[in-house]
Amino acid sequence: MDKLTSFISPKEGGYIQHNTVVADDLSGLGAALGALAEQGMPMIYSANHKILGEGNFVLAISEGEFLKKHVAFYDLFRLENGMIVEHWDTVEAIPAKSDWKNNNGKFNF
């Protein structure tokens, strides 16, 4: 967290967040992550499965824990001048393997 300003501009208007429950700017991201941590439900990334980049966009496909559930994270970032200026994301629960309808899983590319 202490290195976020190396990747996201701390200036107002420097970071657009497309998640409707997280406010724009680094202050909005910090408030959302702080609230989760205070509730004992930090967002935890445990594995990066694929990082894809083209032009000024980067897609990170990861696995971890959110709201105490095993999840897949898909984060799309737009960069400008080496900094993250925009972010879209989706978080989807990963069911128990016994509930899978096939063997593909979330990360079997």
Short mmCIF file of N, CA, C and O in Angstrom, two decimals:
data_model
loop_
_atom_site.label_atom_id
_atom_site.label_comp_id
_atom_site.label_asym_id
_atom_site.label_seq_id
_atom_site.Cartn_x
_atom_site.Cartn_y
_atom_site.Cartn_z
N MET A 1 0.82 -1.19 0.00
CA MET A 1 0.00 0.00 0.00
C MET A 1 0.86 1.26 0.00
O MET A 1 0.48 2.25 -0.60
N ASP A 2 2.00 1.20 0.69
CA ASP A 2 2.84 2.39 0.79
C ASP A 2 3.51 2.74 -0.54
O ASP A 2 4.07 3.82 -0.68
N LYS A 3 3.44 1.86 -1.54
CA LYS A 3 4.04 2.13 -2.85
C LYS A 3 3.01 2.50 -3.92
O LYS A 3 3.37 2.67 -5.08
N LEU A 4 1.75 2.63 -3.52
CA LEU A 4 0.71 2.92 -4.51
C LEU A 4 0.97 4.20 -5.29
O LEU A 4 0.65 4.28 -6.48
N THR A 5 1.55 5.21 -4.65
CA THR A 5 1.79 6.47 -5.36
C THR A 5 2.88 6.32 -6.43
O THR A 5 3.06 7.22 -7.25
N SER A 6 3.57 5.18 -6.44
CA SER A 6 4.52 4.91 -7.51
C SER A 6 3.80 4.43 -8.77
O SER A 6 4.37 4.43 -9.86
N PHE A 7 2.53 4.00 -8.60
CA PHE A 7 1.77 3.43 -9.71
C PHE A 7 0.50 4.19 -10.03
O PHE A 7 0.00 4.14 -11.14
N ILE A 8 -0.07 4.87 -9.02
CA ILE A 8 -1.32 5.62 -9.18
C ILE A 8 -1.06 7.04 -8.69
O ILE A 8 -0.57 7.25 -7.59
N SER A 9 -1.44 8.00 -9.52
CA SER A 9 -1.21 9.40 -9.17
C SER A 9 -2.02 9.79 -7.93
O SER A 9 -3.21 9.51 -7.85
N PRO A 10 -1.36 10.47 -6.96
CA PRO A 10 -2.10 10.93 -5.78
C PRO A 10 -2.88 12.22 -6.03
O PRO A 10 -3.67 12.63 -5.18
N LYS A 11 -2.71 12.84 -7.20
CA LYS A 11 -3.41 14.12 -7.45
C LYS A 11 -4.88 13.88 -7.75
O LYS A 11 -5.27 12.84 -8.30
N GLU A 12 -5.72 14.85 -7.39
CA GLU A 12 -7.15 14.77 -7.64
C GLU A 12 -7.41 14.70 -9.14
O GLU A 12 -6.82 15.45 -9.92
N GLY A 13 -8.27 13.75 -9.53
CA GLY A 13 -8.58 13.57 -10.94
C GLY A 13 -7.58 12.71 -11.68
O GLY A 13 -7.68 12.54 -12.89
N GLY A 14 -6.62 12.12 -10.97
CA GLY A 14 -5.57 11.34 -11.60
C GLY A 14 -5.87 9.86 -11.76
O GLY A 14 -5.09 9.13 -12.36
N TYR A 15 -7.03 9.40 -11.23
CA TYR A 15 -7.34 7.98 -11.27
C TYR A 15 -8.85 7.82 -11.34
O TYR A 15 -9.58 8.28 -10.45
N ILE A 16 -9.33 7.18 -12.39
CA ILE A 16 -10.76 6.94 -12.58
C ILE A 16 -11.05 5.48 -12.25
O ILE A 16 -10.43 4.58 -12.82
N GLN A 17 -12.00 5.28 -11.36
CA GLN A 17 -12.38 3.94 -10.91
C GLN A 17 -13.76 3.61 -11.47
O GLN A 17 -14.70 4.36 -11.24
N HIS A 18 -13.88 2.51 -12.19
CA HIS A 18 -15.16 2.12 -12.78
C HIS A 18 -15.93 1.13 -11.93
O HIS A 18 -16.98 0.66 -12.36
N ASN A 19 -15.46 0.81 -10.75
CA ASN A 19 -16.21 0.00 -9.80
C ASN A 19 -17.15 0.95 -9.06
O ASN A 19 -16.69 1.92 -8.44
N THR A 20 -18.44 0.69 -9.09
CA THR A 20 -19.41 1.63 -8.54
C THR A 20 -19.37 1.76 -7.02
O THR A 20 -19.96 2.69 -6.48
N VAL A 21 -18.68 0.88 -6.33
CA VAL A 21 -18.61 0.98 -4.87
C VAL A 21 -17.28 1.57 -4.38
O VAL A 21 -17.03 1.64 -3.19
N VAL A 22 -16.44 1.99 -5.32
CA VAL A 22 -15.15 2.60 -4.98
C VAL A 22 -15.09 3.97 -5.64
O VAL A 22 -15.31 4.10 -6.85
N ALA A 23 -14.77 4.98 -4.85
CA ALA A 23 -14.69 6.35 -5.39
C ALA A 23 -13.43 6.53 -6.24
O ALA A 23 -12.45 5.78 -6.10
N ASP A 24 -13.46 7.52 -7.10
CA ASP A 24 -12.30 7.86 -7.92
C ASP A 24 -11.14 8.34 -7.05
O ASP A 24 -11.32 8.67 -5.87
N ASP A 25 -9.99 8.39 -7.66
CA ASP A 25 -8.76 8.89 -7.06
C ASP A 25 -8.19 7.92 -6.03
O ASP A 25 -8.86 7.01 -5.55
N LEU A 26 -6.94 8.13 -5.73
CA LEU A 26 -6.23 7.28 -4.78
C LEU A 26 -6.90 7.32 -3.41
O LEU A 26 -6.96 6.31 -2.71
N SER A 27 -7.45 8.47 -3.03
CA SER A 27 -8.13 8.58 -1.75
C SER A 27 -9.35 7.66 -1.69
O SER A 27 -9.64 7.05 -0.66
N GLY A 28 -10.09 7.54 -2.79
CA GLY A 28 -11.25 6.65 -2.85
C GLY A 28 -10.86 5.20 -2.74
O GLY A 28 -11.50 4.41 -2.03
N LEU A 29 -9.79 4.82 -3.43
CA LEU A 29 -9.29 3.45 -3.36
C LEU A 29 -8.82 3.14 -1.95
O LEU A 29 -9.16 2.09 -1.39
N GLY A 30 -8.08 4.06 -1.35
CA GLY A 30 -7.59 3.86 0.01
C GLY A 30 -8.73 3.71 1.01
O GLY A 30 -8.68 2.87 1.91
N ALA A 31 -9.77 4.52 0.86
CA ALA A 31 -10.92 4.44 1.77
C ALA A 31 -11.62 3.10 1.64
O ALA A 31 -11.99 2.48 2.65
N ALA A 32 -11.81 2.61 0.42
CA ALA A 32 -12.49 1.33 0.21
C ALA A 32 -11.68 0.18 0.77
O ALA A 32 -12.22 -0.68 1.48
N LEU A 33 -10.39 0.14 0.48
CA LEU A 33 -9.54 -0.94 0.98
C LEU A 33 -9.42 -0.87 2.50
O LEU A 33 -9.40 -1.90 3.18
N GLY A 34 -9.34 0.34 3.05
CA GLY A 34 -9.27 0.52 4.49
C GLY A 34 -10.52 0.03 5.19
O GLY A 34 -10.45 -0.61 6.24
N ALA A 35 -11.68 0.32 4.61
CA ALA A 35 -12.95 -0.13 5.20
C ALA A 35 -13.03 -1.65 5.22
O ALA A 35 -13.48 -2.23 6.22
N LEU A 36 -12.59 -2.29 4.16
CA LEU A 36 -12.58 -3.76 4.13
C LEU A 36 -11.66 -4.32 5.20
O LEU A 36 -12.01 -5.27 5.90
N ALA A 37 -10.48 -3.74 5.33
CA ALA A 37 -9.52 -4.22 6.33
C ALA A 37 -10.06 -4.04 7.74
O ALA A 37 -9.90 -4.92 8.59
N GLU A 38 -10.71 -2.90 8.00
CA GLU A 38 -11.30 -2.65 9.33
C GLU A 38 -12.37 -3.67 9.68
O GLU A 38 -12.55 -4.00 10.85
N GLN A 39 -13.06 -4.19 8.67
CA GLN A 39 -14.10 -5.19 8.89
C GLN A 39 -13.52 -6.61 8.95
O GLN A 39 -14.27 -7.57 9.05
N GLY A 40 -12.20 -6.72 8.87
CA GLY A 40 -11.55 -8.03 8.90
C GLY A 40 -11.71 -8.80 7.61
O GLY A 40 -11.64 -10.02 7.60
N MET A 41 -11.93 -8.09 6.50
CA MET A 41 -12.12 -8.73 5.20
C MET A 41 -11.23 -8.10 4.14
O MET A 41 -11.71 -7.56 3.14
N PRO A 42 -9.90 -8.13 4.35
CA PRO A 42 -9.03 -7.51 3.34
C PRO A 42 -9.11 -8.25 2.01
O PRO A 42 -9.42 -9.44 1.96
N MET A 43 -8.85 -7.53 0.94
CA MET A 43 -8.78 -8.12 -0.39
C MET A 43 -7.37 -8.71 -0.51
O MET A 43 -6.38 -7.99 -0.35
N ILE A 44 -7.29 -10.02 -0.77
CA ILE A 44 -6.00 -10.70 -0.81
C ILE A 44 -5.80 -11.34 -2.18
O ILE A 44 -6.63 -12.14 -2.62
N TYR A 45 -4.72 -10.96 -2.84
CA TYR A 45 -4.34 -11.59 -4.10
C TYR A 45 -3.29 -12.65 -3.77
O TYR A 45 -2.25 -12.34 -3.21
N SER A 46 -3.58 -13.92 -4.10
CA SER A 46 -2.65 -15.00 -3.76
C SER A 46 -1.87 -15.52 -4.95
O SER A 46 -0.81 -16.11 -4.78
N ALA A 47 -2.39 -15.33 -6.17
CA ALA A 47 -1.68 -15.82 -7.37
C ALA A 47 -2.07 -15.00 -8.58
O ALA A 47 -3.25 -14.69 -8.77
N ASN A 48 -1.09 -14.64 -9.39
CA ASN A 48 -1.33 -14.02 -10.69
C ASN A 48 -1.23 -15.13 -11.72
O ASN A 48 -0.21 -15.81 -11.81
N HIS A 49 -2.29 -15.33 -12.49
CA HIS A 49 -2.30 -16.41 -13.47
C HIS A 49 -1.91 -15.94 -14.86
O HIS A 49 -1.32 -16.71 -15.62
N LYS A 50 -2.25 -14.71 -15.19
CA LYS A 50 -1.89 -14.20 -16.51
C LYS A 50 -1.91 -12.68 -16.47
O LYS A 50 -2.81 -12.08 -15.88
N ILE A 51 -0.92 -12.08 -17.10
CA ILE A 51 -0.86 -10.63 -17.28
C ILE A 51 -0.73 -10.40 -18.78
O ILE A 51 0.20 -10.90 -19.41
N LEU A 52 -1.70 -9.67 -19.35
CA LEU A 52 -1.69 -9.39 -20.78
C LEU A 52 -1.66 -7.88 -20.99
O LEU A 52 -2.37 -7.15 -20.31
N GLY A 53 -0.84 -7.44 -21.91
CA GLY A 53 -0.77 -6.02 -22.19
C GLY A 53 -0.78 -5.74 -23.67
O GLY A 53 -0.21 -6.50 -24.46
N GLU A 54 -1.45 -4.66 -24.04
CA GLU A 54 -1.44 -4.20 -25.42
C GLU A 54 -1.65 -2.69 -25.40
O GLU A 54 -2.61 -2.19 -24.78
N GLY A 55 -0.76 -1.99 -26.05
CA GLY A 55 -0.85 -0.53 -26.05
C GLY A 55 -0.77 0.00 -24.62
O GLY A 55 0.15 -0.35 -23.90
N ASN A 56 -1.74 0.78 -24.23
CA ASN A 56 -1.71 1.32 -22.88
C ASN A 56 -2.70 0.62 -21.94
O ASN A 56 -3.11 1.17 -20.92
N PHE A 57 -3.08 -0.63 -22.29
CA PHE A 57 -3.97 -1.42 -21.44
C PHE A 57 -3.26 -2.67 -20.93
O PHE A 57 -2.50 -3.30 -21.67
N VAL A 58 -3.55 -3.02 -19.68
CA VAL A 58 -3.01 -4.24 -19.07
C VAL A 58 -4.16 -4.96 -18.37
O VAL A 58 -4.92 -4.34 -17.61
N LEU A 59 -4.29 -6.26 -18.64
CA LEU A 59 -5.28 -7.11 -17.97
C LEU A 59 -4.55 -8.06 -17.04
O LEU A 59 -3.64 -8.79 -17.48
N ALA A 60 -4.93 -8.05 -15.78
CA ALA A 60 -4.35 -8.97 -14.79
C ALA A 60 -5.44 -9.96 -14.38
O ALA A 60 -6.54 -9.56 -13.98
N ILE A 61 -5.14 -11.26 -14.52
CA ILE A 61 -6.07 -12.32 -14.15
C ILE A 61 -5.47 -13.02 -12.94
O ILE A 61 -4.40 -13.63 -13.04
N SER A 62 -6.15 -12.90 -11.81
CA SER A 62 -5.57 -13.34 -10.55
C SER A 62 -6.57 -14.14 -9.73
O SER A 62 -7.75 -14.21 -10.05
N GLU A 63 -6.06 -14.69 -8.64
CA GLU A 63 -6.85 -15.50 -7.73
C GLU A 63 -6.60 -15.01 -6.32
O GLU A 63 -5.51 -14.52 -6.01
N GLY A 64 -7.60 -15.12 -5.47
CA GLY A 64 -7.40 -14.70 -4.10
C GLY A 64 -8.64 -14.82 -3.25
O GLY A 64 -9.48 -15.70 -3.48
N GLU A 65 -8.75 -13.89 -2.29
CA GLU A 65 -9.87 -13.91 -1.35
C GLU A 65 -10.49 -12.52 -1.28
O GLU A 65 -9.80 -11.51 -1.18
N PHE A 66 -11.83 -12.50 -1.35
CA PHE A 66 -12.58 -11.25 -1.22
C PHE A 66 -13.86 -11.56 -0.47
O PHE A 66 -14.57 -12.50 -0.81
N LEU A 67 -14.13 -10.77 0.56
CA LEU A 67 -15.28 -10.99 1.43
C LEU A 67 -15.30 -12.42 1.97
O LEU A 67 -16.34 -13.07 2.04
N LYS A 68 -14.09 -12.91 2.28
CA LYS A 68 -13.88 -14.24 2.85
C LYS A 68 -14.29 -15.38 1.91
O LYS A 68 -14.61 -16.48 2.34
N LYS A 69 -14.28 -15.10 0.59
CA LYS A 69 -14.60 -16.12 -0.41
C LYS A 69 -13.43 -16.27 -1.36
O LYS A 69 -12.74 -15.31 -1.67
N HIS A 70 -13.24 -17.49 -1.86
CA HIS A 70 -12.23 -17.80 -2.85
C HIS A 70 -12.73 -17.25 -4.19
O HIS A 70 -13.82 -17.60 -4.64
N VAL A 71 -11.95 -16.35 -4.82
CA VAL A 71 -12.43 -15.64 -6.00
C VAL A 71 -11.39 -15.55 -7.11
O VAL A 71 -10.19 -15.73 -6.88
N ALA A 72 -11.91 -15.21 -8.29
CA ALA A 72 -11.08 -14.84 -9.44
C ALA A 72 -11.21 -13.33 -9.61
O ALA A 72 -12.31 -12.79 -9.56
N PHE A 73 -10.08 -12.66 -9.77
CA PHE A 73 -10.04 -11.22 -10.02
C PHE A 73 -9.65 -10.98 -11.47
O PHE A 73 -8.66 -11.55 -11.93
N TYR A 74 -10.40 -10.16 -12.16
CA TYR A 74 -10.01 -9.68 -13.48
C TYR A 74 -9.92 -8.17 -13.38
O TYR A 74 -10.93 -7.49 -13.14
N ASP A 75 -8.72 -7.63 -13.49
CA ASP A 75 -8.48 -6.19 -13.38
C ASP A 75 -7.93 -5.67 -14.70
O ASP A 75 -6.91 -6.17 -15.19
N LEU A 76 -8.59 -4.67 -15.26
CA LEU A 76 -8.13 -4.03 -16.48
C LEU A 76 -7.69 -2.62 -16.13
O LEU A 76 -8.44 -1.86 -15.50
N PHE A 77 -6.46 -2.30 -16.49
CA PHE A 77 -5.88 -0.99 -16.18
C PHE A 77 -5.55 -0.25 -17.48
O PHE A 77 -5.09 -0.87 -18.44
N ARG A 78 -5.77 1.06 -17.47
CA ARG A 78 -5.28 1.91 -18.56
C ARG A 78 -4.17 2.75 -17.98
O ARG A 78 -4.30 3.34 -16.91
N LEU A 79 -3.05 2.79 -18.69
CA LEU A 79 -1.89 3.54 -18.23
C LEU A 79 -1.67 4.77 -19.09
O LEU A 79 -2.00 4.78 -20.28
N GLU A 80 -1.09 5.77 -18.47
CA GLU A 80 -0.72 7.00 -19.16
C GLU A 80 0.54 7.53 -18.49
O GLU A 80 0.58 7.68 -17.26
N ASN A 81 1.56 7.77 -19.26
CA ASN A 81 2.85 8.25 -18.73
C ASN A 81 3.37 7.36 -17.60
O ASN A 81 3.88 7.84 -16.60
N GLY A 82 3.21 6.04 -17.76
CA GLY A 82 3.74 5.09 -16.80
C GLY A 82 2.93 4.95 -15.51
O GLY A 82 3.36 4.26 -14.59
N MET A 83 1.76 5.58 -15.44
CA MET A 83 0.94 5.52 -14.23
C MET A 83 -0.43 4.93 -14.58
O MET A 83 -0.94 5.12 -15.68
N ILE A 84 -1.05 4.24 -13.61
CA ILE A 84 -2.41 3.75 -13.77
C ILE A 84 -3.35 4.94 -13.63
O ILE A 84 -3.32 5.64 -12.63
N VAL A 85 -4.17 5.16 -14.66
CA VAL A 85 -5.10 6.29 -14.63
C VAL A 85 -6.56 5.85 -14.67
O VAL A 85 -7.45 6.68 -14.45
N GLU A 86 -6.79 4.58 -14.96
CA GLU A 86 -8.16 4.09 -15.04
C GLU A 86 -8.18 2.60 -14.72
O GLU A 86 -7.24 1.88 -15.04
N HIS A 87 -9.28 2.15 -14.08
CA HIS A 87 -9.37 0.76 -13.63
C HIS A 87 -10.79 0.23 -13.76
O HIS A 87 -11.74 0.88 -13.36
N TRP A 88 -10.93 -0.95 -14.35
CA TRP A 88 -12.18 -1.71 -14.40
C TRP A 88 -11.90 -3.05 -13.74
O TRP A 88 -10.79 -3.58 -13.83
N ASP A 89 -12.90 -3.64 -13.10
CA ASP A 89 -12.66 -4.95 -12.50
C ASP A 89 -13.94 -5.76 -12.40
O ASP A 89 -15.04 -5.23 -12.47
N THR A 90 -13.73 -7.05 -12.26
CA THR A 90 -14.80 -7.96 -11.93
C THR A 90 -14.23 -8.99 -10.97
O THR A 90 -13.06 -9.37 -11.08
N VAL A 91 -15.04 -9.40 -10.02
CA VAL A 91 -14.65 -10.40 -9.04
C VAL A 91 -15.71 -11.48 -9.07
O VAL A 91 -16.90 -11.19 -8.95
N GLU A 92 -15.28 -12.74 -9.24
CA GLU A 92 -16.24 -13.83 -9.33
C GLU A 92 -15.83 -14.97 -8.41
O GLU A 92 -14.66 -15.37 -8.39
N ALA A 93 -16.79 -15.47 -7.65
CA ALA A 93 -16.52 -16.58 -6.73
C ALA A 93 -16.10 -17.82 -7.51
O ALA A 93 -16.60 -18.08 -8.61
N ILE A 94 -15.17 -18.56 -6.94
CA ILE A 94 -14.73 -19.83 -7.51
C ILE A 94 -15.41 -20.93 -6.70
O ILE A 94 -15.15 -21.07 -5.50
N PRO A 95 -16.29 -21.69 -7.32
CA PRO A 95 -16.99 -22.74 -6.56
C PRO A 95 -16.04 -23.87 -6.16
O PRO A 95 -14.96 -24.03 -6.73
N ALA A 96 -16.48 -24.65 -5.19
CA ALA A 96 -15.71 -25.84 -4.79
C ALA A 96 -15.57 -26.75 -6.01
O ALA A 96 -16.49 -26.85 -6.83
N LYS A 97 -14.44 -27.40 -6.14
CA LYS A 97 -14.18 -28.25 -7.31
C LYS A 97 -15.28 -29.30 -7.48
O LYS A 97 -15.63 -29.67 -8.59
N SER A 98 -15.86 -29.77 -6.38
CA SER A 98 -16.92 -30.77 -6.46
C SER A 98 -18.18 -30.23 -7.15
O SER A 98 -19.01 -31.00 -7.62
N ASP A 99 -18.30 -28.91 -7.24
CA ASP A 99 -19.46 -28.29 -7.90
C ASP A 99 -19.19 -27.91 -9.35
O ASP A 99 -20.10 -27.43 -10.03
N TRP A 100 -17.98 -28.12 -9.84
CA TRP A 100 -17.65 -27.78 -11.22
C TRP A 100 -18.42 -28.69 -12.18
O TRP A 100 -18.60 -29.88 -11.91
N LYS A 101 -18.84 -28.14 -13.31
CA LYS A 101 -19.52 -28.91 -14.36
C LYS A 101 -18.54 -29.43 -15.40
O LYS A 101 -18.91 -30.21 -16.27
N ASN A 102 -17.28 -28.98 -15.33
CA ASN A 102 -16.23 -29.44 -16.24
C ASN A 102 -14.89 -29.29 -15.51
O ASN A 102 -14.85 -28.87 -14.36
N ASN A 103 -13.81 -29.63 -16.17
CA ASN A 103 -12.48 -29.55 -15.56
C ASN A 103 -11.70 -28.30 -15.94
O ASN A 103 -10.51 -28.20 -15.68
N ASN A 104 -12.34 -27.35 -16.62
CA ASN A 104 -11.64 -26.16 -17.10
C ASN A 104 -11.22 -25.23 -15.99
O ASN A 104 -10.15 -24.64 -16.03
N GLY A 105 -12.06 -25.02 -15.00
CA GLY A 105 -11.73 -24.08 -13.95
C GLY A 105 -11.66 -22.65 -14.47
O GLY A 105 -11.90 -22.38 -15.64
N LYS A 106 -11.32 -21.71 -13.62
CA LYS A 106 -11.24 -20.30 -14.00
C LYS A 106 -9.95 -19.95 -14.72
O LYS A 106 -9.88 -18.94 -15.40
N PHE A 107 -8.91 -20.77 -14.54
CA PHE A 107 -7.61 -20.35 -15.02
C PHE A 107 -6.95 -21.37 -15.96
O PHE A 107 -5.76 -21.31 -16.19
N ASN A 108 -7.70 -22.28 -16.49
CA ASN A 108 -7.14 -23.30 -17.39
C ASN A 108 -7.20 -22.77 -18.82
O ASN A 108 -8.03 -23.17 -19.61
N PHE A 109 -6.28 -21.86 -19.12
CA PHE A 109 -6.28 -21.20 -20.43
C PHE A 109 -5.80 -22.13 -21.51
O PHE A 109 -4.86 -22.79 -21.42
#
